[in-house]
CSV table of N, CA and C in Angstrom, one decimal:
chain,number,residue,atom,x,y,z
M,19,UNK,N,-11.0,-16.4,-12.4
M,19,UNK,CA,-12.0,-15.3,-12.0
M,19,UNK,C,-13.3,-15.7,-11.8
M,20,UNK,N,-14.1,-16.7,-11.9
M,20,UNK,CA,-15.1,-16.9,-11.4
M,20,UNK,C,-15.1,-16.7,-9.8
M,21,UNK,N,-14.3,-17.5,-9.2
M,21,UNK,CA,-14.0,-17.4,-7.5
M,21,UNK,C,-14.2,-15.7,-7.5
M,22,UNK,N,-13.1,-15.2,-8.3
M,22,UNK,CA,-13.3,-13.9,-7.9
M,22,UNK,C,-14.4,-13.0,-7.9
M,23,UNK,N,-15.3,-13.1,-9.0
M,23,UNK,CA,-16.6,-12.9,-9.5
M,23,UNK,C,-17.6,-13.1,-8.1
M,24,UNK,N,-17.3,-14.4,-7.8
M,24,UNK,CA,-18.5,-14.6,-6.4
M,24,UNK,C,-17.7,-14.2,-5.4
M,25,UNK,N,-16.9,-14.1,-5.2
M,25,UNK,CA,-16.2,-13.0,-3.9
M,25,UNK,C,-16.9,-11.8,-4.1
M,26,UNK,N,-16.8,-11.3,-5.3
M,26,UNK,CA,-16.9,-9.6,-5.2
M,26,UNK,C,-18.5,-9.4,-4.8
M,27,UNK,N,-19.8,-10.6,-4.9
M,27,UNK,CA,-20.9,-10.0,-4.0
M,27,UNK,C,-20.4,-10.2,-2.7
M,28,UNK,N,-19.6,-11.1,-2.2
M,28,UNK,CA,-19.9,-10.9,-0.4
M,28,UNK,C,-19.2,-9.7,-0.3
M,29,UNK,N,-18.2,-9.2,-1.0
M,29,UNK,CA,-17.2,-7.8,-0.5
M,29,UNK,C,-18.3,-6.6,-0.9
M,30,UNK,N,-19.2,-6.8,-1.7
M,30,UNK,CA,-19.7,-5.4,-2.2
M,30,UNK,C,-21.0,-5.8,-0.9
M,31,UNK,N,-21.7,-6.7,-0.2
M,31,UNK,CA,-22.4,-6.8,0.5
M,31,UNK,C,-21.8,-6.5,1.7
M,32,UNK,N,-20.8,-6.0,2.2
M,32,UNK,CA,-20.1,-5.8,3.3
M,32,UNK,C,-20.1,-4.1,3.1
M,33,UNK,N,-20.0,-3.4,2.0
M,33,UNK,CA,-20.0,-2.0,1.6
M,33,UNK,C,-21.6,-1.7,2.1
M,34,UNK,N,-22.6,-2.4,1.6
M,34,UNK,CA,-24.0,-2.1,2.4
M,34,UNK,C,-24.0,-2.0,3.9
M,35,UNK,N,-23.8,-3.2,4.2
M,35,UNK,CA,-23.5,-3.9,5.6
M,35,UNK,C,-23.2,-2.6,6.8
M,36,UNK,N,-22.3,-1.9,6.1
M,36,UNK,CA,-21.2,-1.2,7.4
M,36,UNK,C,-21.6,0.4,6.6
M,37,UNK,N,-22.1,0.8,5.5
M,37,UNK,CA,-22.0,2.3,5.1
M,37,UNK,C,-22.8,2.7,6.2
M,38,UNK,N,-23.7,2.6,6.7
M,38,UNK,CA,-24.2,3.8,7.8
M,38,UNK,C,-24.0,3.1,9.4
M,39,UNK,N,-22.9,2.5,9.8
M,39,UNK,CA,-22.3,2.1,10.9
M,39,UNK,C,-21.0,2.9,11.6
M,40,UNK,N,-21.3,4.2,11.9
M,40,UNK,CA,-19.9,5.0,12.1
M,40,UNK,C,-19.1,4.0,13.0
M,41,UNK,N,-19.2,3.6,14.2
M,41,UNK,CA,-18.8,2.3,14.5
M,41,UNK,C,-17.8,1.2,13.8
M,42,UNK,N,-18.7,1.0,12.5
M,42,UNK,CA,-17.8,0.3,11.5
M,42,UNK,C,-17.3,1.2,10.4
M,43,UNK,N,-16.5,2.0,10.7
M,43,UNK,CA,-15.7,2.4,9.5
M,43,UNK,C,-14.3,1.5,9.5
M,44,UNK,N,-14.2,1.2,10.1
M,44,UNK,CA,-12.6,0.3,9.5
M,44,UNK,C,-13.0,-0.8,8.8
M,45,UNK,N,-14.3,-1.3,9.4
M,45,UNK,CA,-14.6,-2.6,8.5
M,45,UNK,C,-15.0,-2.0,7.1
M,46,UNK,N,-15.8,-0.9,7.0
M,46,UNK,CA,-16.5,-0.3,6.3
M,46,UNK,C,-15.0,-0.1,4.6
M,47,UNK,N,-13.7,0.4,5.6
M,47,UNK,CA,-12.8,0.6,4.9
M,47,UNK,C,-12.2,-0.5,4.1
M,48,UNK,N,-12.1,-1.8,5.1
M,48,UNK,CA,-11.5,-3.3,4.7
M,48,UNK,C,-12.6,-3.8,3.3
M,49,UNK,N,-13.8,-3.4,3.5
M,49,UNK,CA,-14.7,-4.0,2.4
M,49,UNK,C,-14.5,-3.1,1.3
M,50,UNK,N,-14.0,-1.8,0.9
M,50,UNK,CA,-13.6,-1.0,0.2
M,50,UNK,C,-12.2,-1.6,-0.1
M,51,UNK,N,-11.5,-2.1,0.6
M,51,UNK,CA,-10.1,-2.2,-0.2
M,51,UNK,C,-10.5,-4.1,-0.8
M,52,UNK,N,-11.5,-4.9,0.0
M,52,UNK,CA,-11.5,-6.2,-0.8
M,52,UNK,C,-12.2,-6.0,-2.2
M,53,UNK,N,-13.2,-5.1,-2.2
M,53,UNK,CA,-13.9,-4.6,-3.8
M,53,UNK,C,-12.8,-4.2,-4.6
M,54,UNK,N,-12.2,-3.2,-4.2
M,54,UNK,CA,-11.1,-2.8,-5.2
M,54,UNK,C,-9.8,-3.8,-5.4
M,55,UNK,N,-9.7,-4.6,-4.6
M,55,UNK,CA,-9.0,-5.7,-5.2
M,55,UNK,C,-9.6,-6.5,-5.9
M,56,UNK,N,-10.8,-7.2,-5.7
M,56,UNK,CA,-11.5,-7.8,-6.7
M,56,UNK,C,-11.4,-7.1,-7.9
M,57,UNK,N,-12.0,-6.1,-8.1
M,57,UNK,CA,-12.4,-5.2,-9.5
M,57,UNK,C,-10.8,-5.1,-10.3
M,58,UNK,N,-9.6,-5.0,-9.1
M,58,UNK,CA,-8.5,-4.9,-10.2
M,58,UNK,C,-7.7,-6.3,-10.7
M,59,UNK,N,-8.4,-7.3,-10.1
M,59,UNK,CA,-8.4,-8.7,-10.3
M,59,UNK,C,-9.0,-9.3,-11.4
M,60,UNK,N,-10.1,-8.7,-11.5
M,60,UNK,CA,-11.0,-8.6,-13.1
M,60,UNK,C,-10.5,-7.5,-13.8
M,61,UNK,N,-9.6,-7.0,-13.7
M,61,UNK,CA,-9.0,-5.8,-14.5
M,61,UNK,C,-10.3,-4.3,-15.0
M,62,UNK,N,-10.9,-4.3,-13.8
M,62,UNK,CA,-11.8,-3.3,-13.8
M,62,UNK,C,-10.9,-2.1,-12.6
M,63,UNK,N,-9.9,-1.3,-13.5
M,63,UNK,CA,-9.3,-0.5,-12.8
M,63,UNK,C,-9.9,0.9,-12.5
M,64,UNK,N,-10.7,1.2,-13.0
M,64,UNK,CA,-11.8,2.7,-12.7
M,64,UNK,C,-12.2,2.0,-11.2
M,65,UNK,N,-13.0,1.2,-11.4
M,65,UNK,CA,-13.6,0.7,-10.3
M,65,UNK,C,-12.8,0.3,-9.0
M,66,UNK,N,-11.4,-0.2,-9.3
M,66,UNK,CA,-10.7,-0.3,-8.1
M,66,UNK,C,-10.2,0.5,-7.3
M,67,UNK,N,-9.7,1.9,-8.5
M,67,UNK,CA,-9.4,3.4,-7.6
M,67,UNK,C,-10.4,4.0,-7.1
M,68,UNK,N,-11.5,3.6,-7.4
M,68,UNK,CA,-13.0,4.3,-6.8
M,68,UNK,C,-12.5,3.8,-5.4
M,69,UNK,N,-12.7,2.4,-5.5
M,69,UNK,CA,-12.8,2.0,-4.0
M,69,UNK,C,-11.5,2.1,-3.3
M,70,UNK,N,-10.3,2.1,-3.5
M,70,UNK,CA,-8.9,2.5,-2.9
M,70,UNK,C,-9.2,4.0,-2.4
M,71,UNK,N,-9.4,4.5,-3.7
M,71,UNK,CA,-10.0,6.3,-2.8
M,71,UNK,C,-10.8,6.2,-1.8
M,72,UNK,N,-11.8,5.1,-1.3
M,72,UNK,CA,-13.0,5.7,-0.4
M,72,UNK,C,-12.3,5.0,0.6
M,73,UNK,N,-11.3,3.7,0.6
M,73,UNK,CA,-10.5,2.8,1.7
M,73,UNK,C,-9.9,4.3,2.4
M,74,UNK,N,-9.0,5.2,1.4
M,74,UNK,CA,-7.8,6.1,1.8
M,74,UNK,C,-8.5,7.2,2.8
M,75,UNK,N,-9.7,7.3,2.3
M,75,UNK,CA,-10.5,8.4,2.9
M,75,UNK,C,-10.7,8.1,4.2
M,76,UNK,N,-11.4,6.8,4.5
M,76,UNK,CA,-12.0,6.7,6.0
M,76,UNK,C,-10.7,6.3,6.6
M,77,UNK,N,-9.3,5.5,6.0
M,77,UNK,CA,-8.4,5.3,6.9
M,77,UNK,C,-7.7,6.7,7.3
M,78,UNK,N,-8.1,7.5,6.4
M,78,UNK,CA,-7.2,8.8,6.7
M,78,UNK,C,-7.8,9.6,8.1
M,79,UNK,N,-8.7,9.1,7.9
M,79,UNK,CA,-10.0,9.8,9.1
M,79,UNK,C,-9.5,9.1,10.4
M,80,UNK,N,-9.3,7.9,10.0
M,80,UNK,CA,-9.2,7.1,11.4
M,80,UNK,C,-7.9,7.0,12.2
M,81,UNK,N,-7.3,7.3,11.0
M,81,UNK,CA,-5.6,7.8,11.6
M,81,UNK,C,-5.5,9.1,12.2
M,82,UNK,N,-6.0,10.0,11.6
M,82,UNK,CA,-6.2,11.4,12.2
M,82,UNK,C,-6.8,11.7,13.7
M,83,UNK,N,-7.7,10.9,13.8
M,83,UNK,CA,-8.4,10.7,15.3
M,83,UNK,C,-7.6,9.8,15.8
M,84,UNK,N,-6.7,9.1,15.8
M,84,UNK,CA,-5.9,7.9,16.5
M,84,UNK,C,-4.6,8.0,16.0
M,85,UNK,N,-3.9,9.2,15.8
M,85,UNK,CA,-2.1,8.8,15.4
M,85,UNK,C,-1.5,8.1,16.0
M,86,UNK,N,-1.7,7.3,17.0
M,86,UNK,CA,-0.6,6.1,17.4
M,86,UNK,C,-1.4,4.7,16.6
M,87,UNK,N,-2.8,4.8,16.4
M,87,UNK,CA,-3.0,3.6,15.9
M,87,UNK,C,-2.5,3.4,14.5
M,88,UNK,N,-1.6,2.3,14.5
M,88,UNK,CA,-0.5,2.0,13.7
M,88,UNK,C,-1.4,1.0,12.3
M,89,UNK,N,-2.3,0.2,12.7
M,89,UNK,CA,-3.2,-0.3,11.5
M,89,UNK,C,-3.7,0.8,10.8
M,90,UNK,N,-4.0,1.6,11.2
M,90,UNK,CA,-4.8,2.8,10.6
M,90,UNK,C,-3.7,3.6,9.7
M,91,UNK,N,-2.7,3.8,9.9
M,91,UNK,CA,-2.0,4.3,9.2
M,91,UNK,C,-1.0,3.1,8.2
M,92,UNK,N,-1.0,2.0,8.4
M,92,UNK,CA,-0.5,1.1,7.7
M,92,UNK,C,-1.3,0.9,6.7
M,93,UNK,N,-2.8,0.9,6.8
M,93,UNK,CA,-3.9,0.8,5.7
M,93,UNK,C,-3.8,1.8,4.8
M,94,UNK,N,-3.4,3.1,5.3
M,94,UNK,CA,-3.4,4.2,4.7
M,94,UNK,C,-2.5,4.3,3.7
M,95,UNK,N,-1.3,3.4,4.2
M,95,UNK,CA,-0.2,3.6,3.6
M,95,UNK,C,-0.1,2.4,2.1
M,96,UNK,N,-1.3,1.6,2.8
M,96,UNK,CA,-1.4,0.3,1.5
M,96,UNK,C,-2.4,1.1,0.6
M,97,UNK,N,-3.3,1.5,1.0
M,97,UNK,CA,-4.5,2.8,0.0
M,97,UNK,C,-3.4,3.7,-1.0
M,98,UNK,N,-2.6,3.9,-0.4
M,98,UNK,CA,-1.9,4.9,-1.4
M,98,UNK,C,-0.9,4.5,-2.2
M,99,UNK,N,-0.1,3.3,-2.0
M,99,UNK,CA,0.5,2.6,-2.4
M,99,UNK,C,-0.5,1.7,-3.7
M,100,UNK,N,-1.4,0.9,-3.4
M,100,UNK,CA,-2.3,0.5,-4.7
M,100,UNK,C,-3.0,1.5,-5.6
M,101,UNK,N,-3.2,3.0,-4.9
M,101,UNK,CA,-3.6,3.9,-5.7
M,101,UNK,C,-2.3,4.3,-6.9
M,102,UNK,N,-1.2,3.9,-6.4
M,102,UNK,CA,-0.2,4.7,-6.7
M,102,UNK,C,-0.4,3.3,-8.6
M,103,UNK,N,0.0,2.2,-7.9
M,103,UNK,CA,0.0,1.1,-8.8
M,103,UNK,C,-1.0,1.2,-10.0
M,104,UNK,N,-2.4,1.5,-9.6
M,104,UNK,CA,-3.5,1.7,-10.6
M,104,UNK,C,-3.3,2.7,-11.4
M,105,UNK,N,-3.0,3.8,-10.7
M,105,UNK,CA,-2.8,5.2,-11.7
M,105,UNK,C,-1.9,5.2,-12.5
M,106,UNK,N,-0.7,4.0,-12.3
M,106,UNK,CA,0.5,3.9,-13.4
M,106,UNK,C,-0.1,3.1,-14.5
M,107,UNK,N,-1.0,2.1,-13.7
M,107,UNK,CA,-1.5,1.3,-15.0
M,107,UNK,C,-2.7,2.0,-16.0
M,108,UNK,N,-3.2,2.8,-15.6
M,108,UNK,CA,-4.5,3.6,-16.2
M,108,UNK,C,-3.0,5.1,-16.8
M,109,UNK,N,-1.9,4.7,-16.9
M,109,UNK,CA,-1.2,6.1,-17.4
M,109,UNK,C,-1.0,7.3,-16.8
M,110,UNK,N,-1.6,7.3,-15.7
M,110,UNK,CA,-1.7,8.4,-15.0
M,110,UNK,C,0.0,8.6,-14.0
M,111,UNK,N,1.0,9.0,-14.8
M,111,UNK,CA,2.2,8.7,-14.2
M,111,UNK,C,2.4,9.9,-12.8
M,112,UNK,N,1.8,11.0,-13.3
M,112,UNK,CA,1.8,12.2,-12.4
M,112,UNK,C,1.4,11.5,-11.2
M,113,UNK,N,0.2,11.2,-11.1
M,113,UNK,CA,-0.9,10.7,-10.2
M,113,UNK,C,-0.3,9.2,-9.3
M,114,UNK,N,0.2,8.7,-10.4
M,114,UNK,CA,1.3,7.5,-9.9
M,114,UNK,C,2.4,7.7,-8.8
M,115,UNK,N,3.2,8.6,-9.3
M,115,UNK,CA,4.2,9.6,-8.5
M,115,UNK,C,3.7,10.0,-7.4
M,116,UNK,N,2.8,10.7,-7.1
M,116,UNK,CA,2.4,11.8,-6.3
M,116,UNK,C,1.8,10.6,-5.2
M,117,UNK,N,1.0,10.0,-5.4
M,117,UNK,CA,0.5,8.7,-4.3
M,117,UNK,C,1.6,7.8,-3.8
M,118,UNK,N,2.5,7.4,-4.5
M,118,UNK,CA,3.9,6.3,-4.0
M,118,UNK,C,4.7,7.4,-3.2
M,119,UNK,N,4.5,8.6,-3.2
M,119,UNK,CA,5.4,9.5,-2.5
M,119,UNK,C,4.2,9.6,-1.4
M,120,UNK,N,3.0,9.9,-1.1
M,120,UNK,CA,2.2,9.6,-0.1
M,120,UNK,C,2.4,8.7,0.8
M,121,UNK,N,2.5,7.2,0.0
M,121,UNK,CA,2.6,6.0,0.8
M,121,UNK,C,4.2,6.1,1.2
M,122,UNK,N,4.9,6.6,0.6
M,122,UNK,CA,6.5,6.8,1.2
M,122,UNK,C,6.6,7.7,2.6
M,123,UNK,N,6.0,8.8,2.5
M,123,UNK,CA,6.0,9.1,3.6
M,123,UNK,C,5.6,8.7,4.8
M,124,UNK,N,4.4,8.2,4.7
M,124,UNK,CA,3.5,6.9,5.9
M,124,UNK,C,4.6,6.1,6.4
M,125,UNK,N,5.0,5.3,5.7
M,125,UNK,CA,5.5,4.4,5.7
M,125,UNK,C,7.2,4.3,6.2
M,126,UNK,N,7.6,5.5,6.0
M,126,UNK,CA,8.6,6.0,6.4
M,126,UNK,C,8.8,6.3,8.1
M,127,UNK,N,7.3,7.1,8.4
M,127,UNK,CA,7.0,7.4,10.0
M,127,UNK,C,6.7,5.4,10.8
M,128,UNK,N,6.0,4.9,9.6
M,128,UNK,CA,5.8,3.7,10.6
M,128,UNK,C,7.0,2.9,10.9
M,129,UNK,N,7.7,2.9,10.1
M,129,UNK,CA,9.1,2.1,10.2
M,129,UNK,C,9.7,2.9,11.5
M,130,UNK,N,9.6,4.4,11.3
M,130,UNK,CA,10.5,4.9,12.5
M,130,UNK,C,10.0,5.0,14.2
M,131,UNK,N,8.8,4.5,14.0
M,131,UNK,CA,7.9,4.5,15.0
M,131,UNK,C,7.4,3.3,15.5
M,132,UNK,N,7.7,2.3,14.8
M,132,UNK,CA,6.9,1.0,15.4
M,132,UNK,C,7.8,0.1,16.1
M,133,UNK,N,7.3,-0.6,17.3
M,133,UNK,CA,7.9,-1.1,17.8
M,133,UNK,C,8.8,-2.4,17.3
M,134,UNK,N,9.9,-2.7,17.7
M,134,UNK,CA,10.6,-3.6,17.1
M,134,UNK,C,9.8,-4.9,16.5
M,135,UNK,N,9.2,-5.6,17.3
M,135,UNK,CA,8.7,-6.6,16.7
M,135,UNK,C,7.7,-6.7,15.9
M,136,UNK,N,7.1,-5.7,15.5
M,136,UNK,CA,6.4,-5.8,14.4
M,136,UNK,C,6.6,-4.6,13.1
M,137,UNK,N,8.2,-4.5,13.5
M,137,UNK,CA,9.0,-3.5,12.1
M,137,UNK,C,8.6,-4.3,11.3
M,138,UNK,N,9.1,-5.4,10.9
M,138,UNK,CA,9.4,-6.4,9.6
M,138,UNK,C,8.5,-5.9,8.5
M,139,UNK,N,7.4,-6.1,8.9
M,139,UNK,CA,6.1,-6.0,8.0
M,139,UNK,C,6.3,-4.3,7.7
M,140,UNK,N,6.4,-3.4,8.2
M,140,UNK,CA,6.2,-2.0,8.2
M,140,UNK,C,7.6,-2.1,7.3
M,141,UNK,N,8.8,-2.4,7.6
M,141,UNK,CA,9.8,-2.3,6.6
M,141,UNK,C,9.8,-2.8,5.2
M,142,UNK,N,9.1,-3.7,4.7
M,142,UNK,CA,8.5,-4.6,3.6
M,142,UNK,C,7.9,-4.0,2.8
M,143,UNK,N,7.1,-3.1,3.6
M,143,UNK,CA,5.6,-2.2,3.1
M,143,UNK,C,6.7,-1.0,2.4
M,144,UNK,N,7.8,-1.1,3.1
M,144,UNK,CA,8.6,0.6,2.6
M,144,UNK,C,9.3,0.1,1.3
M,145,UNK,N,9.7,-0.9,1.2
M,145,UNK,CA,11.2,-1.5,0.6
M,145,UNK,C,10.1,-1.1,-1.0
M,146,UNK,N,8.7,-2.3,-0.7
M,146,UNK,CA,7.8,-2.1,-1.9
M,146,UNK,C,7.6,-0.9,-2.3
M,147,UNK,N,7.6,0.0,-1.6
M,147,UNK,CA,6.7,1.6,-1.9
M,147,UNK,C,8.2,1.9,-2.7
M,148,UNK,N,9.6,2.0,-2.0
M,148,UNK,CA,10.2,2.4,-3.0
M,148,UNK,C,10.4,1.9,-4.2
M,149,UNK,N,10.4,0.9,-4.1
M,149,UNK,CA,10.5,0.4,-5.6
M,149,UNK,C,9.0,0.7,-6.6
M,150,UNK,N,8.4,0.8,-5.9
M,150,UNK,CA,7.3,0.9,-6.6
M,150,UNK,C,7.3,2.2,-7.7
M,151,UNK,N,7.7,3.2,-6.5
M,151,UNK,CA,8.4,4.9,-6.6
M,151,UNK,C,9.6,5.1,-7.7
M,152,UNK,N,9.8,4.1,-7.8
M,152,UNK,CA,11.4,3.7,-8.5
M,152,UNK,C,11.1,3.7,-10.1
M,153,UNK,N,10.2,2.5,-10.3
M,153,UNK,CA,9.5,2.4,-11.5
M,153,UNK,C,9.0,3.7,-11.9
M,154,UNK,N,8.0,4.3,-11.2
M,154,UNK,CA,7.7,5.6,-11.8
M,154,UNK,C,8.3,6.7,-12.2
M,155,UNK,N,9.6,6.7,-11.2
M,155,UNK,CA,10.6,7.7,-11.5
M,155,UNK,C,11.7,7.3,-12.4
M,156,UNK,N,11.6,6.4,-13.1
M,156,UNK,CA,12.5,6.0,-14.0
M,156,UNK,C,12.3,6.7,-15.4
M,157,UNK,N,11.2,7.0,-16.0
M,157,UNK,CA,10.7,7.4,-17.1
M,157,UNK,C,11.0,9.2,-17.2
M,158,UNK,N,11.1,9.7,-15.8
M,158,UNK,CA,11.5,11.0,-15.7
M,158,UNK,C,12.7,11.4,-14.7
M,159,UNK,N,13.2,10.4,-14.1
M,159,UNK,CA,14.0,10.8,-13.2
M,159,UNK,C,15.1,9.6,-12.8
M,160,UNK,N,16.0,9.4,-13.7
M,160,UNK,CA,16.7,8.4,-13.4
M,160,UNK,C,17.4,8.0,-12.4
M,161,UNK,N,18.4,9.2,-12.3
M,161,UNK,CA,19.2,9.3,-10.8
M,161,UNK,C,18.3,8.9,-9.4
M,162,UNK,N,17.2,9.8,-9.5
M,162,UNK,CA,16.1,9.5,-8.2
M,162,UNK,C,15.4,8.4,-8.1
M,163,UNK,N,15.5,7.1,-9.4
M,163,UNK,CA,15.2,5.9,-9.2
M,163,UNK,C,16.3,5.1,-8.8
M,164,UNK,N,17.5,5.4,-9.3
M,164,UNK,CA,18.7,4.6,-8.5
M,164,UNK,C,18.9,4.5,-7.4
M,165,UNK,N,18.3,5.8,-6.6
M,165,UNK,CA,18.3,6.1,-5.4
M,165,UNK,C,17.6,5.3,-4.3
M,166,UNK,N,16.2,5.3,-5.1
M,166,UNK,CA,15.3,4.5,-4.4
M,166,UNK,C,15.6,3.3,-4.5
M,167,UNK,N,16.1,2.9,-5.7
M,167,UNK,CA,16.3,1.3,-5.4
M,167,UNK,C,17.5,0.7,-5.2
M,168,UNK,N,18.4,1.8,-4.7
M,168,UNK,CA,19.7,1.4,-3.6
M,168,UNK,C,19.0,1.5,-1.9
M,169,UNK,N,17.9,2.2,-2.0
M,169,UNK,CA,17.9,2.3,-0.1
M,169,UNK,C,16.6,0.8,-0.3
M,170,UNK,N,16.2,0.5,-1.2
M,170,UNK,CA,14.9,-0.4,-1.2
M,170,UNK,C,16.1,-1.9,-1.1
M,171,UNK,N,17.2,-2.3,-1.9
M,171,UNK,CA,18.0,-3.2,-1.3
M,171,UNK,C,18.6,-3.0,0.0
M,172,UNK,N,18.9,-1.9,0.0
M,172,UNK,CA,19.5,-1.4,1.7
M,172,UNK,C,18.4,-2.5,2.5
M,173,UNK,N,17.6,-2.0,2.3
M,173,UNK,CA,16.7,-2.5,3.6
M,173,UNK,C,16.3,-4.3,3.2
M,174,UNK,N,16.2,-4.3,2.2
M,174,UNK,CA,15.9,-6.0,2.3
M,174,UNK,C,17.2,-6.7,2.1
M,175,UNK,N,18.3,-6.2,2.0
M,175,UNK,CA,19.5,-7.1,2.8
M,175,UNK,C,19.2,-7.0,4.3
M,176,UNK,N,19.3,-5.6,4.7
M,176,UNK,CA,19.4,-5.7,6.4
M,176,UNK,C,18.0,-6.8,6.8
M,177,UNK,N,16.8,-6.8,5.9
M,177,UNK,CA,15.7,-7.4,6.9
M,177,UNK,C,16.0,-8.7,6.6
M,178,UNK,N,16.5,-9.5,5.4
M,178,UNK,CA,17.3,-11.0,5.0
M,178,UNK,C,18.2,-11.4,6.3
M,179,UNK,N,19.2,-9.8,6.4
M,179,UNK,CA,20.2,-10.7,7.4
M,179,UNK,C,19.7,-10.4,9.0
M,180,UNK,N,19.2,-9.6,9.2
M,180,UNK,CA,18.3,-9.3,10.8
M,180,UNK,C,17.3,-10.4,11.0
M,181,UNK,N,16.5,-11.1,10.3
M,181,UNK,CA,15.2,-11.3,10.3
M,181,UNK,C,14.9,-13.3,9.8
M,182,UNK,N,16.1,-13.5,8.8
M,182,UNK,CA,16.4,-14.5,8.4
M,182,UNK,C,17.6,-15.5,8.9
M,183,UNK,N,18.6,-14.6,9.7
M,183,UNK,CA,19.8,-15.0,9.8
M,183,UNK,C,20.9,-15.6,8.9
M,184,UNK,N,20.6,-14.9,7.8
M,184,UNK,CA,21.3,-15.4,6.5
M,184,UNK,C,21.7,-14.2,6.1
M,185,UNK,N,23.3,-14.7,5.2
M,185,UNK,CA,23.7,-13.5,4.6
M,185,UNK,C,23.5,-13.6,3.2
M,186,UNK,N,22.5,-12.6,2.4
M,186,UNK,CA,22.4,-12.7,1.0
M,186,UNK,C,23.6,-13.0,0.2
M,187,UNK,N,23.9,-13.1,-0.6
M,187,UNK,CA,24.4,-13.3,-1.7
M,187,UNK,C,25.3,-12.1,-1.9
M,188,UNK,N,26.9,-12.1,-2.0
M,188,UNK,CA,27.6,-11.4,-2.0
M,188,UNK,C,27.4,-9.9,-3.1
M,189,UNK,N,26.5,-9.9,-4.4
M,189,UNK,CA,26.4,-9.3,-5.2
M,189,UNK,C,24.9,-8.5,-4.6
M,190,UNK,N,24.6,-8.9,-3.9
M,190,UNK,CA,23.5,-7.8,-3.3
M,190,UNK,C,23.8,-7.3,-1.6
M,191,UNK,N,25.0,-7.1,-1.7
M,191,UNK,CA,25.6,-6.5,-0.6
M,191,UNK,C,26.1,-4.9,-1.1
């Protein structure tokens, strides 16, 4: 934790450095993500949530201005995914589900539109979001949770077969 606390100062200085520079909005959003990660690591979920929300807002603007910019959309999906996890940790299951559903929408589109050479990362992100959403659904909609877990299993099995050139054990097929 001592290392993370020392990094926090550097991350927060990035917030100050980029806050008034319109051409550095992506860097500012990245600094918010870094502060959010450090805050979460230090178990300050309220602060983490605030910074994930700030990063999400900036990446949403960037993605709307340049819809073909995959990185802005990828990070927007990451923000929504992390917001979902933090909201769940804070006991806000409704907010967690809403955020995970937003992440899922973005990540499905990324997988559908991504060039083949960059789809691995997007497909992994999608599988992890399906799992996070399934965990949130488990209390309210077990059938929906099972469907999401099956989709994630299918995606991860396909990734193992496609990218690693290995066949997963039969119990995963």
